[in-house]
Amino acid sequence: MIGKNIIESEPIPGAKVKEVLEEFSEDNELNYEQNVTLNHLARFKRFSLEDSEEILEKLQSEFNLRPKVAVHIVDLVPQDLADLRLIFAKEPGQVDKEEMEKILELLEQYDIIE
Protein backbone atom coordinates (compact mmCIF):
# COMPACT_ATOMS: atom_id res chain seq x y z
CA MET A 1 0.00 0.00 0.00
CA ILE A 2 1.44 3.26 -1.09
CA GLY A 3 1.95 5.85 1.61
CA LYS A 4 1.22 3.59 4.57
CA ASN A 5 3.89 2.40 6.93
CA ILE A 6 3.51 0.30 10.05
CA ILE A 7 4.92 2.38 12.87
CA GLU A 8 4.43 -0.12 15.67
CA SER A 9 3.04 -3.62 15.95
CA GLU A 10 1.99 -5.22 19.22
CA PRO A 11 -0.12 -8.35 19.75
CA ILE A 12 -3.21 -7.68 21.85
CA PRO A 13 -5.81 -10.13 23.18
CA GLY A 14 -9.16 -10.55 21.48
CA ALA A 15 -10.94 -9.21 24.57
CA LYS A 16 -9.20 -5.84 24.05
CA VAL A 17 -10.04 -5.81 20.34
CA LYS A 18 -13.68 -6.54 21.17
CA GLU A 19 -13.80 -3.71 23.69
CA VAL A 20 -12.25 -1.23 21.26
CA LEU A 21 -14.64 -2.20 18.45
CA GLU A 22 -17.67 -1.99 20.76
CA GLU A 23 -16.64 1.48 21.95
CA PHE A 24 -15.99 2.60 18.36
CA SER A 25 -19.37 1.27 17.19
CA GLU A 26 -21.23 3.44 19.71
CA ASP A 27 -20.36 6.60 17.75
CA ASN A 28 -19.47 5.25 14.30
CA GLU A 29 -20.67 2.68 11.83
CA LEU A 30 -18.40 -0.35 11.55
CA ASN A 31 -17.12 -1.38 8.13
CA TYR A 32 -17.40 -4.94 6.84
CA GLU A 33 -14.08 -6.16 8.27
CA GLN A 34 -14.80 -4.63 11.67
CA ASN A 35 -18.25 -6.25 11.77
CA VAL A 36 -16.85 -9.66 10.85
CA THR A 37 -14.16 -9.31 13.53
CA LEU A 38 -16.66 -8.28 16.20
CA ASN A 39 -19.01 -11.16 15.30
CA HIS A 40 -16.10 -13.62 15.42
CA LEU A 41 -14.99 -12.34 18.83
CA ALA A 42 -18.53 -12.57 20.21
CA ARG A 43 -18.91 -16.18 19.04
CA PHE A 44 -16.08 -17.82 21.00
CA LYS A 45 -15.35 -18.32 24.69
CA ARG A 46 -12.94 -15.81 26.17
CA PHE A 47 -11.53 -14.46 29.38
CA SER A 48 -12.64 -11.01 30.54
CA LEU A 49 -10.37 -8.11 29.59
CA GLU A 50 -9.07 -7.77 33.15
CA ASP A 51 -8.36 -11.50 33.40
CA SER A 52 -6.73 -11.51 29.96
CA GLU A 53 -4.34 -8.74 30.91
CA GLU A 54 -3.49 -10.43 34.21
CA ILE A 55 -2.89 -13.79 32.52
CA LEU A 56 -0.71 -12.15 29.85
CA GLU A 57 1.41 -10.51 32.52
CA LYS A 58 1.86 -13.79 34.39
CA LEU A 59 2.66 -15.77 31.23
CA GLN A 60 5.33 -13.29 30.23
CA SER A 61 6.90 -12.85 33.67
CA GLU A 62 6.66 -16.35 35.15
CA PHE A 63 7.10 -18.43 31.99
CA ASN A 64 9.16 -15.99 29.88
CA LEU A 65 6.84 -16.36 26.90
CA ARG A 66 6.94 -14.00 23.95
CA PRO A 67 3.95 -11.61 23.86
CA LYS A 68 2.65 -13.19 20.64
CA VAL A 69 2.57 -16.69 22.19
CA ALA A 70 1.01 -15.40 25.40
CA VAL A 71 -1.76 -13.70 23.40
CA HIS A 72 -2.40 -16.92 21.45
CA ILE A 73 -2.78 -18.83 24.72
CA VAL A 74 -5.20 -16.26 26.13
CA ASP A 75 -7.25 -16.08 22.92
CA LEU A 76 -7.41 -19.80 22.16
CA VAL A 77 -8.08 -20.91 25.77
CA PRO A 78 -6.39 -24.33 25.48
CA GLN A 79 -8.11 -27.06 27.49
CA ASP A 80 -5.42 -29.74 27.51
CA LEU A 81 -1.78 -30.46 26.70
CA ALA A 82 -2.57 -31.33 23.07
CA ASP A 83 -4.10 -27.89 22.48
CA LEU A 84 -1.17 -26.20 24.19
CA ARG A 85 1.38 -28.20 22.18
CA LEU A 86 -0.18 -26.89 18.97
CA ILE A 87 0.39 -23.33 20.14
CA PHE A 88 4.05 -24.07 20.92
CA ALA A 89 4.63 -26.12 17.74
CA LYS A 90 6.39 -23.34 15.81
CA GLU A 91 8.26 -21.89 18.76
CA PRO A 92 12.05 -22.17 18.54
CA GLY A 93 12.52 -23.19 22.19
CA GLN A 94 10.97 -26.29 23.64
CA VAL A 95 8.55 -26.01 26.56
CA ASP A 96 8.56 -29.07 28.78
CA LYS A 97 5.44 -30.93 29.92
CA GLU A 98 5.64 -29.67 33.52
CA GLU A 99 5.70 -26.06 32.38
CA MET A 100 2.72 -26.63 30.07
CA GLU A 101 0.80 -28.21 32.95
CA LYS A 102 1.56 -25.14 35.09
CA ILE A 103 0.24 -22.91 32.30
CA LEU A 104 -2.99 -24.95 32.16
CA GLU A 105 -3.31 -24.70 35.96
CA LEU A 106 -2.90 -20.93 35.68
CA LEU A 107 -5.67 -20.75 33.06
CA GLU A 108 -8.01 -22.86 35.19
CA GLN A 109 -7.87 -20.22 37.95
CA TYR A 110 -9.85 -17.79 35.77
CA ASP A 111 -13.47 -17.84 34.65
CA ILE A 112 -14.30 -18.07 30.97
CA ILE A 113 -17.00 -15.82 29.52
CA GLU A 114 -19.28 -17.57 27.05
Coordinates of N, CA, C and O in Angstrom, one line a residue:
M1 N 0.8 -1.2 0.0 CA 0.0 0.0 0.0 C 0.9 1.2 0.0 O 1.7 1.4 0.9
I2 N 0.6 2.1 -0.9 CA 1.4 3.3 -1.1 C 1.1 4.3 0.0 O -0.1 4.6 0.3
G3 N 2.1 4.8 0.6 CA 2.0 5.8 1.6 C 1.6 5.4 3.0 O 1.4 6.2 3.9
K4 N 1.5 4.1 3.2 CA 1.2 3.6 4.6 C 2.4 2.8 5.1 O 2.8 1.8 4.5
N5 N 2.8 3.1 6.3 CA 3.9 2.4 6.9 C 3.4 1.9 8.3 O 2.7 2.7 9.0
I6 N 3.8 0.8 8.7 CA 3.5 0.3 10.0 C 4.5 0.9 11.0 O 5.7 0.7 10.8
I7 N 4.0 1.7 11.9 CA 4.9 2.4 12.9 C 5.3 1.5 14.0 O 6.4 1.4 14.5
E8 N 4.2 0.8 14.5 CA 4.4 -0.1 15.7 C 3.5 -1.3 15.6 O 2.3 -1.1 15.1
S9 N 3.9 -2.4 16.0 CA 3.0 -3.6 16.0 C 3.2 -4.3 17.3 O 4.3 -4.6 17.8
E10 N 2.0 -4.6 17.9 CA 2.0 -5.2 19.2 C 0.8 -6.2 19.3 O -0.3 -5.8 19.0
P11 N 1.0 -7.4 19.6 CA -0.1 -8.3 19.8 C -1.0 -8.0 21.0 O -0.5 -7.7 22.0
I12 N -2.3 -8.0 20.8 CA -3.2 -7.7 21.9 C -4.3 -8.8 21.9 O -4.6 -9.4 20.9
P13 N -4.8 -9.1 23.1 CA -5.8 -10.1 23.2 C -7.1 -9.7 22.5 O -7.5 -8.6 22.4
G14 N -7.9 -10.8 22.1 CA -9.2 -10.5 21.5 C -10.1 -9.8 22.3 O -11.0 -9.0 21.8
A15 N -10.0 -9.9 23.7 CA -10.9 -9.2 24.6 C -10.7 -7.7 24.4 O -11.7 -6.9 24.5
K16 N -9.5 -7.3 24.2 CA -9.2 -5.8 24.1 C -9.7 -5.4 22.7 O -10.3 -4.3 22.6
V17 N -9.5 -6.2 21.7 CA -10.0 -5.8 20.3 C -11.6 -5.7 20.4 O -12.1 -4.7 19.8
K18 N -12.2 -6.6 21.1 CA -13.7 -6.5 21.2 C -14.1 -5.3 21.9 O -15.1 -4.6 21.4
E19 N -13.5 -4.9 23.0 CA -13.8 -3.7 23.7 C -13.6 -2.5 22.8 O -14.5 -1.6 22.8
V20 N -12.5 -2.4 22.1 CA -12.2 -1.2 21.3 C -13.3 -1.1 20.2 O -13.8 0.0 19.9
L21 N -13.6 -2.2 19.5 CA -14.6 -2.2 18.5 C -16.0 -1.8 19.0 O -16.8 -1.1 18.3
E22 N -16.4 -2.3 20.2 CA -17.7 -2.0 20.8 C -17.7 -0.5 21.1 O -18.8 0.1 20.9
E23 N -16.7 0.0 21.6 CA -16.6 1.5 21.9 C -16.7 2.3 20.7 O -17.4 3.3 20.6
F24 N -16.0 1.9 19.6 CA -16.0 2.6 18.4 C -17.4 2.6 17.7 O -17.8 3.5 17.1
S25 N -18.1 1.4 17.9 CA -19.4 1.3 17.2 C -20.5 2.1 17.8 O -21.5 2.3 17.2
E26 N -20.2 2.6 19.1 CA -21.2 3.4 19.7 C -21.4 4.8 19.0 O -22.5 5.3 18.9
D27 N -20.3 5.3 18.4 CA -20.4 6.6 17.8 C -20.2 6.5 16.2 O -20.5 7.5 15.5
N28 N -19.8 5.4 15.7 CA -19.5 5.2 14.3 C -20.1 3.9 13.8 O -20.3 3.0 14.5
E29 N -20.2 3.9 12.5 CA -20.7 2.7 11.8 C -19.4 1.8 11.5 O -18.5 2.3 10.9
L30 N -19.5 0.6 11.8 CA -18.4 -0.4 11.5 C -18.4 -0.8 10.1 O -19.5 -1.0 9.5
N31 N -17.2 -0.9 9.5 CA -17.1 -1.4 8.1 C -17.2 -2.9 8.1 O -17.4 -3.5 9.2
Y32 N -17.2 -3.5 7.0 CA -17.4 -4.9 6.8 C -16.4 -5.7 7.7 O -16.8 -6.6 8.4
E33 N -15.1 -5.4 7.6 CA -14.1 -6.2 8.3 C -14.2 -6.0 9.8 O -14.1 -7.0 10.5
Q34 N -14.6 -4.8 10.2 CA -14.8 -4.6 11.7 C -16.0 -5.4 12.2 O -15.9 -6.0 13.3
N35 N -17.1 -5.5 11.4 CA -18.3 -6.2 11.8 C -17.9 -7.7 11.8 O -18.4 -8.4 12.8
V36 N -17.2 -8.2 10.9 CA -16.9 -9.7 10.8 C -16.0 -10.0 12.1 O -16.2 -11.0 12.7
T37 N -15.0 -9.1 12.4 CA -14.2 -9.3 13.5 C -15.0 -9.3 14.8 O -14.8 -10.2 15.7
L38 N -15.9 -8.4 15.0 CA -16.7 -8.3 16.2 C -17.6 -9.5 16.3 O -17.7 -10.1 17.4
N39 N -18.2 -10.0 15.3 CA -19.0 -11.2 15.3 C -18.2 -12.4 15.7 O -18.6 -13.2 16.4
H40 N -17.0 -12.5 15.1 CA -16.1 -13.6 15.4 C -15.7 -13.6 16.9 O -15.8 -14.6 17.6
L41 N -15.4 -12.4 17.4 CA -15.0 -12.3 18.8 C -16.1 -12.6 19.8 O -15.9 -13.2 20.9
A42 N -17.4 -12.3 19.4 CA -18.5 -12.6 20.2 C -18.9 -14.1 20.2 O -19.6 -14.5 21.1
R43 N -18.5 -14.8 19.2 CA -18.9 -16.2 19.0 C -18.1 -17.2 19.9 O -18.7 -18.2 20.3
F44 N -16.9 -16.8 20.3 CA -16.1 -17.8 21.0 C -15.9 -17.5 22.5 O -16.0 -16.3 22.9
K45 N -15.6 -18.5 23.3 CA -15.4 -18.3 24.7 C -14.1 -17.5 24.9 O -13.1 -17.7 24.2
R46 N -14.1 -16.6 25.9 CA -12.9 -15.8 26.2 C -12.9 -15.5 27.7 O -13.8 -15.7 28.4
F47 N -11.7 -15.0 28.0 CA -11.5 -14.5 29.4 C -12.0 -13.0 29.3 O -12.0 -12.4 28.3
S48 N -12.3 -12.4 30.5 CA -12.6 -11.0 30.5 C -11.4 -10.2 30.2 O -10.3 -10.7 30.3
L49 N -11.5 -8.9 29.9 CA -10.4 -8.1 29.6 C -9.4 -8.0 30.8 O -8.2 -8.2 30.6
E50 N -9.9 -7.9 32.0 CA -9.1 -7.8 33.1 C -8.3 -9.1 33.4 O -7.1 -9.1 33.6
D51 N -9.0 -10.2 33.2 CA -8.4 -11.5 33.4 C -7.3 -11.7 32.3 O -6.2 -12.2 32.6
S52 N -7.7 -11.3 31.1 CA -6.7 -11.5 30.0 C -5.4 -10.8 30.2 O -4.3 -11.3 30.0
E53 N -5.5 -9.5 30.7 CA -4.3 -8.7 30.9 C -3.5 -9.3 32.0 O -2.3 -9.4 32.0
E54 N -4.2 -9.8 33.1 CA -3.5 -10.4 34.2 C -2.8 -11.7 33.8 O -1.6 -12.0 34.2
I55 N -3.5 -12.5 33.0 CA -2.9 -13.8 32.5 C -1.7 -13.5 31.6 O -0.6 -14.2 31.7
L56 N -1.8 -12.5 30.7 CA -0.7 -12.2 29.8 C 0.5 -11.8 30.7 O 1.6 -12.2 30.4
E57 N 0.3 -10.9 31.7 CA 1.4 -10.5 32.5 C 2.1 -11.7 33.2 O 3.3 -11.8 33.2
K58 N 1.3 -12.6 33.7 CA 1.9 -13.8 34.4 C 2.6 -14.7 33.4 O 3.7 -15.2 33.7
L59 N 2.0 -14.9 32.2 CA 2.7 -15.8 31.2 C 4.0 -15.2 30.8 O 5.0 -16.0 30.6
Q60 N 4.1 -13.9 30.7 CA 5.3 -13.3 30.2 C 6.4 -13.2 31.4 O 7.5 -13.4 31.1
S61 N 5.9 -13.0 32.6 CA 6.9 -12.8 33.7 C 7.3 -14.2 34.2 O 8.5 -14.4 34.5
E62 N 6.4 -15.1 34.5 CA 6.7 -16.3 35.2 C 7.2 -17.4 34.2 O 8.0 -18.2 34.6
F63 N 6.7 -17.4 32.9 CA 7.1 -18.4 32.0 C 8.0 -17.9 30.9 O 8.4 -18.7 30.0
N64 N 8.3 -16.6 30.9 CA 9.2 -16.0 29.9 C 8.7 -16.3 28.5 O 9.5 -16.6 27.6
L65 N 7.4 -16.2 28.2 CA 6.8 -16.4 26.9 C 6.8 -15.1 26.1 O 6.7 -14.0 26.7
R66 N 7.0 -15.2 24.8 CA 6.9 -14.0 24.0 C 5.5 -13.5 24.0 O 4.5 -14.3 24.1
P67 N 5.3 -12.2 23.8 CA 3.9 -11.6 23.9 C 3.0 -12.3 22.9 O 1.8 -12.5 23.2
K68 N 3.5 -12.6 21.7 CA 2.7 -13.2 20.6 C 2.1 -14.6 21.1 O 0.9 -14.9 20.9
V69 N 3.0 -15.4 21.7 CA 2.6 -16.7 22.2 C 1.6 -16.6 23.4 O 0.6 -17.3 23.4
A70 N 1.9 -15.6 24.3 CA 1.0 -15.4 25.4 C -0.4 -15.0 24.9 O -1.4 -15.5 25.5
V71 N -0.5 -14.1 23.9 CA -1.8 -13.7 23.4 C -2.5 -14.9 22.8 O -3.7 -15.0 22.9
H72 N -1.8 -15.7 22.0 CA -2.4 -16.9 21.4 C -3.0 -17.8 22.5 O -4.1 -18.3 22.4
I73 N -2.3 -18.0 23.6 CA -2.8 -18.8 24.7 C -4.0 -18.2 25.3 O -5.0 -18.9 25.5
V74 N -4.0 -16.9 25.5 CA -5.2 -16.3 26.1 C -6.4 -16.3 25.2 O -7.5 -16.5 25.6
D75 N -6.2 -16.1 23.9 CA -7.3 -16.1 22.9 C -7.8 -17.5 22.6 O -9.0 -17.6 22.4
L76 N -7.0 -18.5 22.6 CA -7.4 -19.8 22.2 C -7.9 -20.6 23.3 O -8.6 -21.6 23.1
V77 N -7.6 -20.2 24.6 CA -8.1 -20.9 25.8 C -7.9 -22.4 25.7 O -8.8 -23.2 25.6
P78 N -6.6 -22.9 25.6 CA -6.4 -24.3 25.5 C -6.9 -25.1 26.7 O -6.8 -24.6 27.8
Q79 N -7.5 -26.3 26.4 CA -8.1 -27.1 27.5 C -7.2 -28.2 28.0 O -7.4 -28.7 29.0
D80 N -6.3 -28.6 27.1 CA -5.4 -29.7 27.5 C -4.0 -29.6 26.9 O -3.8 -28.6 26.2
L81 N -3.2 -30.5 27.2 CA -1.8 -30.5 26.7 C -1.7 -30.5 25.2 O -0.8 -29.8 24.6
A82 N -2.6 -31.2 24.5 CA -2.6 -31.3 23.1 C -2.8 -30.0 22.4 O -2.2 -29.6 21.5
D83 N -3.8 -29.2 23.0 CA -4.1 -27.9 22.5 C -2.9 -27.0 22.7 O -2.5 -26.2 21.8
L84 N -2.3 -27.1 23.9 CA -1.2 -26.2 24.2 C 0.1 -26.5 23.3 O 0.8 -25.6 22.9
R85 N 0.3 -27.8 23.0 CA 1.4 -28.2 22.2 C 1.3 -27.6 20.8 O 2.3 -27.2 20.2
L86 N 0.0 -27.5 20.3 CA -0.2 -26.9 19.0 C 0.2 -25.4 19.0 O 0.8 -24.9 18.0
I87 N 0.0 -24.7 20.1 CA 0.4 -23.3 20.1 C 1.9 -23.2 20.1 O 2.5 -22.3 19.5
F88 N 2.6 -24.1 20.8 CA 4.0 -24.1 20.9 C 4.8 -24.8 19.8 O 6.0 -24.8 19.7
A89 N 4.0 -25.3 18.8 CA 4.6 -26.1 17.7 C 5.7 -25.4 16.9 O 6.7 -25.9 16.6
K90 N 5.5 -24.1 16.6 CA 6.4 -23.3 15.8 C 7.4 -22.5 16.6 O 8.1 -21.7 16.0
E91 N 7.3 -22.7 17.9 CA 8.3 -21.9 18.8 C 9.7 -22.5 18.7 O 9.8 -23.7 18.7
P92 N 10.7 -21.6 18.6 CA 12.1 -22.2 18.5 C 12.5 -22.9 19.8 O 13.1 -24.0 19.7
G93 N 12.1 -22.5 21.0 CA 12.5 -23.2 22.2 C 11.5 -24.2 22.6 O 10.3 -24.0 22.3
Q94 N 11.9 -25.3 23.2 CA 11.0 -26.3 23.6 C 10.4 -26.0 25.0 O 11.2 -25.5 25.9
V95 N 9.2 -26.2 25.3 CA 8.6 -26.0 26.6 C 8.2 -27.4 27.1 O 7.6 -28.2 26.4
D96 N 8.7 -27.7 28.3 CA 8.6 -29.1 28.8 C 7.1 -29.3 29.3 O 6.4 -28.3 29.5
K97 N 6.8 -30.5 29.5 CA 5.4 -30.9 29.9 C 5.0 -30.3 31.3 O 3.9 -29.9 31.4
E98 N 6.0 -30.2 32.2 CA 5.6 -29.7 33.5 C 5.3 -28.2 33.4 O 4.3 -27.7 34.1
E99 N 6.0 -27.5 32.6 CA 5.7 -26.1 32.4 C 4.3 -25.9 31.7 O 3.6 -25.0 32.1
M100 N 4.0 -26.7 30.7 CA 2.7 -26.6 30.1 C 1.6 -26.9 31.1 O 0.5 -26.3 31.0
E101 N 1.8 -27.9 31.9 CA 0.8 -28.2 33.0 C 0.6 -27.0 33.9 O -0.5 -26.7 34.3
K102 N 1.7 -26.3 34.2 CA 1.6 -25.1 35.1 C 0.8 -24.0 34.4 O 0.0 -23.3 35.0
I103 N 1.0 -23.9 33.1 CA 0.2 -22.9 32.3 C -1.2 -23.3 32.3 O -2.1 -22.4 32.5
L104 N -1.6 -24.5 32.1 CA -3.0 -25.0 32.2 C -3.6 -24.7 33.5 O -4.8 -24.3 33.7
E105 N -2.8 -25.0 34.6 CA -3.3 -24.7 36.0 C -3.6 -23.2 36.2 O -4.6 -22.8 36.8
L106 N -2.7 -22.4 35.6 CA -2.9 -20.9 35.7 C -4.2 -20.5 35.0 O -5.0 -19.8 35.5
L107 N -4.5 -21.1 33.8 CA -5.7 -20.7 33.1 C -6.9 -21.2 33.8 O -8.0 -20.6 33.7
E108 N -6.8 -22.3 34.5 CA -8.0 -22.9 35.2 C -8.4 -22.0 36.4 O -9.6 -22.1 36.8
Q109 N -7.6 -21.1 36.8 CA -7.9 -20.2 37.9 C -8.8 -19.1 37.5 O -9.4 -18.4 38.4
Y110 N -9.0 -18.9 36.3 CA -9.8 -17.8 35.8 C -11.1 -18.3 35.1 O -11.2 -19.4 34.5
D111 N -12.2 -17.5 35.2 CA -13.5 -17.8 34.6 C -13.5 -17.5 33.2 O -13.0 -16.4 32.8
I112 N -14.2 -18.3 32.4 CA -14.3 -18.1 31.0 C -15.7 -17.5 30.7 O -16.7 -18.0 31.2
I113 N -15.7 -16.4 29.9 CA -17.0 -15.8 29.5 C -17.5 -16.5 28.3 O -16.8 -16.7 27.3
E114 N -18.7 -16.9 28.2 CA -19.3 -17.6 27.0 C -20.2 -16.7 26.3 O -20.7 -15.7 26.7

